[in-house]
Short mmCIF file of C-alpha atoms in Angstrom, two decimals:
data_model
loop_
_atom_site.label_atom_id
_atom_site.label_comp_id
_atom_site.label_asym_id
_atom_site.label_seq_id
_atom_site.Cartn_x
_atom_site.Cartn_y
_atom_site.Cartn_z
CA MET A 1 -201.91 48.75 17.08
CA ASN A 2 -202.79 52.13 16.64
CA ALA A 3 -201.17 55.53 17.03
CA GLU A 4 -201.93 55.57 20.29
CA THR A 5 -200.87 51.96 21.34
CA ARG A 6 -197.75 52.09 19.18
CA GLU A 7 -195.10 50.01 21.32
CA ARG A 8 -191.34 50.45 19.99
CA ILE A 9 -188.28 49.25 21.27
CA ASN A 10 -185.09 51.15 21.06
CA ILE A 11 -181.92 49.24 19.18
CA LEU A 12 -178.77 52.62 18.62
CA GLY A 13 -181.04 54.96 17.82
CA VAL A 14 -183.65 53.20 15.27
CA LEU A 15 -187.19 53.32 16.99
CA LEU A 16 -188.33 49.26 16.33
CA ASP A 17 -192.18 48.18 16.80
CA GLN A 18 -193.10 45.60 19.25
CA THR A 19 -194.51 43.48 16.40
CA ASP A 20 -195.32 40.72 14.37
CA TYR A 21 -196.53 39.60 10.86
CA GLN A 22 -200.34 38.86 11.93
CA LYS A 23 -199.68 42.47 13.60
CA ALA A 24 -198.67 44.13 10.91
CA TYR A 25 -200.28 42.89 7.99
CA ARG A 26 -203.73 44.20 10.07
CA GLN A 27 -201.20 47.20 10.60
CA ALA A 28 -201.50 47.90 6.91
CA GLU A 29 -204.83 47.03 6.44
CA ARG A 30 -205.93 49.87 8.81
CA PHE A 31 -203.49 52.09 6.68
CA LEU A 32 -205.38 51.12 3.48
CA ASP A 33 -208.59 52.31 5.47
CA SER A 34 -206.89 55.41 7.09
CA SER A 35 -206.76 59.08 5.35
CA GLY A 36 -203.00 60.30 4.97
CA ASN A 37 -200.23 58.43 3.39
CA LYS A 38 -198.36 55.61 5.34
CA VAL A 39 -194.70 55.10 5.04
CA ILE A 40 -193.60 51.26 5.69
CA VAL A 41 -188.98 50.34 6.58
CA THR A 42 -187.76 47.06 7.16
CA PRO A 43 -184.39 47.85 9.24
CA ASN A 44 -182.03 45.22 9.23
CA ALA A 45 -179.08 45.04 11.16
CA GLU A 46 -177.27 46.89 8.78
CA ILE A 47 -179.27 49.30 7.70
CA ILE A 48 -179.67 49.94 11.75
CA MET A 49 -175.70 50.70 11.47
CA ALA A 50 -175.57 52.73 8.22
CA ALA A 51 -178.18 54.82 10.76
CA GLN A 52 -175.07 55.14 12.90
CA LYS A 53 -173.26 57.37 10.78
CA ASN A 54 -176.01 59.16 8.76
CA PRO A 55 -179.04 61.17 10.89
CA GLU A 56 -180.68 61.47 7.52
CA LEU A 57 -181.01 57.40 7.54
CA ARG A 58 -182.31 57.30 11.46
CA ALA A 59 -184.26 60.32 11.05
CA ALA A 60 -186.76 58.86 8.00
CA LEU A 61 -186.51 55.53 9.81
CA ASN A 62 -187.59 56.94 12.57
CA SER A 63 -190.13 58.81 11.39
CA ALA A 64 -191.43 56.09 9.47
CA ASP A 65 -195.62 54.82 10.59
CA LEU A 66 -194.46 51.43 10.88
CA CYS A 67 -190.94 49.95 10.83
CA LEU A 68 -189.85 46.24 10.88
CA PRO A 69 -187.12 44.49 11.81
CA ASP A 70 -185.69 42.58 9.10
CA GLY A 71 -183.02 39.82 10.00
CA ILE A 72 -181.84 37.98 12.93
CA GLY A 73 -179.64 40.19 13.93
CA VAL A 74 -182.47 43.31 15.62
CA VAL A 75 -184.00 40.21 16.92
CA ILE A 76 -180.64 38.88 19.09
CA ALA A 77 -180.16 42.27 19.66
CA SER A 78 -183.53 42.86 21.67
CA LYS A 79 -183.03 39.85 23.73
CA ILE A 80 -179.99 41.69 25.06
CA LEU A 81 -181.49 45.13 25.89
CA GLY A 82 -183.94 43.15 27.32
CA LYS A 83 -186.28 43.44 25.57
CA PRO A 84 -187.27 40.77 22.72
CA LEU A 85 -189.02 41.20 19.61
CA ALA A 86 -191.71 38.97 18.79
CA GLU A 87 -189.93 38.19 15.84
CA ARG A 88 -188.13 38.51 12.87
CA THR A 89 -190.38 40.49 9.74
CA THR A 90 -188.49 40.64 7.02
CA GLY A 91 -188.98 42.52 3.56
CA PHE A 92 -189.59 40.25 1.39
CA ASP A 93 -192.08 38.46 3.43
CA PHE A 94 -193.81 41.43 4.57
CA MET A 95 -194.45 42.66 0.78
CA MET A 96 -195.44 39.44 -0.37
CA LYS A 97 -198.61 39.33 2.46
CA LEU A 98 -199.39 43.04 1.56
CA LEU A 99 -199.51 42.15 -1.59
CA GLU A 100 -202.03 39.08 -1.15
CA LEU A 101 -204.58 41.95 1.44
CA ALA A 102 -203.00 43.86 -2.28
CA ASN A 103 -204.86 40.99 -4.35
CA LYS A 104 -207.36 40.09 -2.12
CA LYS A 105 -208.97 44.37 -2.39
CA SER A 106 -207.62 44.38 -5.71
CA LEU A 107 -205.68 47.54 -5.94
CA SER A 108 -203.45 49.03 -7.11
CA LEU A 109 -199.19 49.42 -7.59
CA PHE A 110 -196.49 51.50 -8.98
CA LEU A 111 -193.26 49.63 -9.08
CA LEU A 112 -189.91 51.91 -8.24
CA GLY A 113 -186.66 50.98 -8.62
CA GLY A 114 -184.36 48.00 -9.91
CA LYS A 115 -182.39 48.15 -12.93
CA PRO A 116 -183.44 49.14 -16.04
CA GLU A 117 -187.02 46.49 -17.32
CA VAL A 118 -186.37 44.41 -13.98
CA ALA A 119 -189.40 46.22 -12.24
CA GLU A 120 -191.40 45.56 -15.00
CA LYS A 121 -190.36 41.60 -14.73
CA ALA A 122 -191.43 41.73 -10.80
CA GLY A 123 -194.49 43.20 -12.24
CA GLU A 124 -195.36 40.37 -14.86
CA LYS A 125 -194.47 38.34 -12.12
CA ILE A 126 -196.86 39.98 -9.42
CA CYS A 127 -199.77 39.99 -11.96
CA SER A 128 -199.73 36.42 -12.29
CA MET A 129 -199.15 35.60 -8.41
CA PHE A 130 -202.04 37.73 -7.56
CA PRO A 131 -204.76 38.39 -10.43
CA ASN A 132 -206.70 40.91 -9.08
CA VAL A 133 -203.58 43.32 -8.42
CA GLU A 134 -202.95 45.88 -11.30
CA ILE A 135 -199.97 47.98 -11.91
CA VAL A 136 -200.27 51.07 -12.70
CA GLY A 137 -196.57 52.25 -13.57
CA CYS A 138 -192.79 50.86 -13.48
CA HIS A 139 -189.15 52.96 -13.17
CA ASP A 140 -186.36 52.35 -12.16
CA GLY A 141 -184.42 53.67 -9.39
CA TYR A 142 -181.20 54.96 -11.49
CA PHE A 143 -182.53 58.38 -12.21
CA GLY A 144 -180.56 61.36 -10.29
CA GLU A 145 -181.97 64.13 -7.77
CA ASN A 146 -183.18 66.35 -10.79
CA GLU A 147 -184.96 64.02 -11.84
CA GLU A 148 -186.84 63.12 -8.52
CA ILE A 149 -189.66 65.80 -9.30
CA GLU A 150 -190.42 64.07 -12.56
CA VAL A 151 -190.98 60.27 -10.66
CA VAL A 152 -193.02 61.87 -8.55
CA ASN A 153 -194.89 63.52 -10.61
CA LEU A 154 -195.39 60.01 -12.75
CA ILE A 155 -196.50 58.78 -9.43
CA ASN A 156 -199.27 60.74 -9.10
CA HIS A 157 -200.72 60.44 -12.37
CA THR A 158 -201.15 57.22 -11.62
CA LYS A 159 -202.21 57.49 -7.86
CA PRO A 160 -201.60 53.98 -6.41
CA ASP A 161 -202.53 52.75 -3.34
CA ILE A 162 -199.50 50.54 -2.36
CA LEU A 163 -196.25 52.04 -3.96
CA LEU A 164 -193.19 49.83 -3.59
CA VAL A 165 -189.22 51.46 -3.97
CA ALA A 166 -186.94 48.89 -4.25
CA MET A 167 -183.36 51.34 -4.31
CA GLY A 168 -181.75 50.58 -1.57
CA CYS A 169 -180.12 52.02 1.31
CA PRO A 170 -180.25 54.72 2.32
CA LYS A 171 -181.98 56.07 -0.91
CA GLN A 172 -185.70 54.26 -0.93
CA GLU A 173 -186.18 55.46 3.10
CA ILE A 174 -184.91 59.05 2.44
CA PHE A 175 -186.70 58.65 -0.54
CA MET A 176 -190.30 58.37 0.35
CA ILE A 177 -189.83 60.62 4.01
CA LYS A 178 -189.01 63.24 1.97
CA ASN A 179 -192.10 63.41 -0.53
CA LYS A 180 -194.18 61.39 1.42
CA ASN A 181 -196.75 64.41 1.16
CA LYS A 182 -196.31 65.06 -2.06
CA MET A 183 -196.93 61.68 -3.53
CA GLN A 184 -200.07 59.96 -3.87
CA PHE A 185 -200.34 56.47 -2.39
CA LYS A 186 -201.96 54.99 0.54
CA ILE A 187 -198.66 52.91 1.67
CA ALA A 188 -195.38 53.12 0.06
CA MET A 189 -192.95 49.94 0.91
CA GLY A 190 -189.16 50.01 1.09
CA VAL A 191 -188.68 47.11 -0.44
CA GLY A 192 -184.40 46.54 -1.06
CA GLY A 193 -183.56 43.78 -3.80
CA SER A 194 -186.98 42.20 -3.76
CA PHE A 195 -187.68 42.56 -7.57
CA ASP A 196 -184.76 41.23 -8.19
CA VAL A 197 -186.13 38.25 -7.06
CA LEU A 198 -189.54 38.17 -8.38
CA SER A 199 -187.90 39.31 -11.57
CA GLY A 200 -185.42 35.77 -11.90
CA ASN A 201 -182.50 37.83 -11.55
CA VAL A 202 -181.71 36.86 -7.81
CA GLN A 203 -182.79 33.92 -5.73
CA ARG A 204 -183.96 33.62 -1.85
CA ALA A 205 -182.30 30.54 0.31
CA PRO A 206 -184.07 27.92 0.70
CA GLN A 207 -186.98 27.82 3.39
CA PHE A 208 -185.76 25.46 6.00
CA VAL A 209 -182.68 28.12 6.20
CA GLN A 210 -184.26 31.03 6.41
CA ASN A 211 -186.98 29.30 9.32
CA ILE A 212 -183.47 29.30 11.04
CA GLY A 213 -182.13 32.86 10.92
CA LEU A 214 -179.11 31.87 7.94
CA GLU A 215 -180.78 34.14 5.28
CA TRP A 216 -177.28 36.27 5.68
CA LEU A 217 -175.26 33.15 5.10
CA TYR A 218 -176.98 31.87 2.24
CA ARG A 219 -176.18 35.40 0.65
CA LEU A 220 -172.55 34.75 1.59
CA ILE A 221 -172.05 32.23 -0.27
CA MET A 222 -174.06 33.02 -3.32
CA GLN A 223 -172.34 35.92 -3.79
CA PRO A 224 -168.15 36.63 -2.03
CA SER A 225 -168.81 39.94 -2.88
CA ARG A 226 -171.23 41.02 -0.05
CA LEU A 227 -168.60 40.17 2.95
CA LYS A 228 -168.26 43.35 4.04
CA ARG A 229 -171.96 43.78 4.20
CA VAL A 230 -172.23 40.58 6.38
CA GLY A 231 -169.81 41.82 8.26
CA ALA A 232 -172.36 44.30 9.57
CA LEU A 233 -173.71 41.73 11.49
CA PRO A 234 -170.87 40.90 14.41
CA ALA A 235 -170.14 45.08 14.62
CA PHE A 236 -173.27 45.57 15.46
CA LEU A 237 -173.74 42.75 17.82
CA VAL A 238 -170.78 44.61 19.92
CA LYS A 239 -172.04 47.83 19.29
CA VAL A 240 -175.48 46.79 21.34
CA ILE A 241 -173.76 44.53 24.10
CA SER A 242 -171.37 47.76 24.73
CA HIS A 243 -174.36 50.21 24.76
CA ARG A 244 -176.31 47.35 27.77
CA THR A 245 -172.57 47.79 29.21
CA ILE A 246 -172.02 51.23 29.11
CA ASN A 247 -176.20 52.16 30.35
CA ASN A 248 -176.89 49.26 33.44
#
């Protein structure tokens, strides 16, 4: 999947790549061998709904070099629209594949985001799992717009091959696209709450729950405060069905 043959599906104004883990992995390899910075985003139903009211977020998602469909809701939506996606490519799982690639090529990483010290703990876990990876810098995600240039300068000082940004939506997507041409990296990827999982602060759903696409339900049971966020999924599917009906 190169720039000339990039195939994307439009879901409520957000352009998602028609891809799977294997194709996305090969694309990441090409990114690393090419010149220029590349940005990877992984929107789910909640993020696509947020993009309906946030033009800056929608523009950031559509400006990314690889836009992976994260979540069973996005896959269902693609089937409703008659353009089924190959599979869901969850942000956490693809991040792990990117780390495997980094280990294979002995690459450097900068971890940006999370609460103070969470990125450092995530970095320790990454190093224990992928011994050929070098963590060249960490910074929490609690900085204001006036401090942004300092963070950019810190990243540029370390010149990482891969920048993982865990600041949540829409901050991470907008930060990466806004500063894409100001920062020195080969790949930047938005990874949401992945540092919390790596650091052990948050537990992922069991594998069989992930396999049947009910990880969102597991997170709701474990964190009832997520109820409002999970409510975005049925609203998203209703909007997709409405969009299909109106445009048919």
